[in-house]
Amino acid sequence: MRRANLIRVAIVDDDLTIQNRLKQYINDYEKEQEEKFKVTTYNDAAEIVEHYKGHYDIIFMDIQMEKMDGLTAAGKI
């Protein structure tokens, strides 16, 4: 068994169903591949832009959200 590195993931989506589905997929993958993930969720792109400090390895971002769309947020990040 290999020692897993922590993979930091952000999920940015205003739909809680999508957030939960992605977290479940990540959890399943974590178990299958013996990887370790730390998942942080945001309900709007403006939230991640405000708090972003370059500490995520992967960001899953919805494109259409109310306060700030995902493409604008990606450009700011």
GROMACS .gro file of C-alpha atoms in nm:
model
   77
    1MET     CA    1   0.000   0.000   0.000
    2ARG     CA    2   0.147   0.336  -0.103
    3ARG     CA    3   0.133   0.649   0.105
    4ALA     CA    4  -0.113   0.897  -0.047
    5ASN     CA    5  -0.057   1.271  -0.077
    6LEU     CA    6  -0.337   1.506   0.017
    7ILE     CA    7  -0.517   1.641  -0.291
    8ARG     CA    8  -0.702   1.966  -0.225
    9VAL     CA    9  -1.024   2.008  -0.422
   10ALA     CA   10  -1.271   2.296  -0.444
   11ILE     CA   11  -1.626   2.245  -0.567
   12VAL     CA   12  -1.793   2.570  -0.674
   13ASP     CA   13  -2.162   2.523  -0.753
   14ASP     CA   14  -2.486   2.684  -0.639
   15ASP     CA   15  -2.669   2.349  -0.667
   16LEU     CA   16  -2.626   2.140  -0.350
   17THR     CA   17  -2.728   1.825  -0.537
   18ILE     CA   18  -2.434   1.870  -0.775
   19GLN     CA   19  -2.199   1.949  -0.485
   20ASN     CA   20  -2.302   1.630  -0.305
   21ARG     CA   21  -2.277   1.417  -0.619
   22LEU     CA   22  -1.923   1.541  -0.688
   23LYS     CA   23  -1.823   1.482  -0.326
   24GLN     CA   24  -1.956   1.124  -0.351
   25TYR     CA   25  -1.760   1.063  -0.674
   26ILE     CA   26  -1.445   1.195  -0.506
   27ASN     CA   27  -1.509   0.982  -0.198
   28ASP     CA   28  -1.555   0.671  -0.414
   29TYR     CA   29  -1.235   0.745  -0.606
   30GLU     CA   30  -1.049   0.811  -0.281
   31LYS     CA   31  -1.138   0.463  -0.155
   32GLU     CA   32  -1.066   0.285  -0.484
   33GLN     CA   33  -0.730   0.451  -0.548
   34GLU     CA   34  -0.608   0.493  -0.189
   35GLU     CA   35  -0.579   0.867  -0.236
   36LYS     CA   36  -0.660   1.131   0.025
   37PHE     CA   37  -0.870   1.436  -0.065
   38LYS     CA   38  -0.968   1.748   0.124
   39VAL     CA   39  -1.283   1.890  -0.035
   40THR     CA   40  -1.402   2.247   0.020
   41THR     CA   41  -1.733   2.366  -0.124
   42TYR     CA   42  -1.845   2.712  -0.230
   43ASN     CA   43  -2.199   2.813  -0.322
   44ASP     CA   44  -2.093   3.092  -0.556
   45ALA     CA   45  -1.787   3.183  -0.761
   46ALA     CA   46  -1.753   3.517  -0.580
   47GLU     CA   47  -1.681   3.322  -0.259
   48ILE     CA   48  -1.383   3.132  -0.398
   49VAL     CA   49  -1.240   3.444  -0.565
   50GLU     CA   50  -1.260   3.629  -0.233
   51HIS     CA   51  -1.087   3.348  -0.038
   52TYR     CA   52  -0.855   3.201  -0.304
   53LYS     CA   53  -0.487   3.177  -0.212
   54GLY     CA   54  -0.364   2.927  -0.472
   55HIS     CA   55  -0.406   2.626  -0.245
   56TYR     CA   56  -0.628   2.395  -0.454
   57ASP     CA   57  -0.499   2.123  -0.683
   58ILE     CA   58  -0.835   2.082  -0.860
   59ILE     CA   59  -1.132   2.319  -0.892
   60PHE     CA   60  -1.469   2.199  -1.021
   61MET     CA   61  -1.656   2.516  -1.119
   62ASP     CA   62  -2.009   2.566  -1.242
   63ILE     CA   63  -2.030   2.813  -1.529
   64GLN     CA   64  -2.370   2.972  -1.455
   65MET     CA   65  -2.414   3.116  -1.106
   66GLU     CA   66  -2.592   3.424  -0.976
   67LYS     CA   67  -2.333   3.660  -0.826
   68MET     CA   68  -2.037   3.572  -1.049
   69ASP     CA   69  -2.019   3.319  -1.331
   70GLY     CA   70  -1.752   3.051  -1.336
   71LEU     CA   71  -1.567   3.192  -1.638
   72THR     CA   72  -1.522   3.531  -1.471
   73ALA     CA   73  -1.404   3.360  -1.153
   74ALA     CA   74  -1.155   3.146  -1.346
   75GLY     CA   75  -1.013   3.458  -1.507
   76LYS     CA   76  -0.971   3.625  -1.167
   77ILE     CA   77  -0.812   3.317  -1.013
   0.00000   0.00000   0.00000
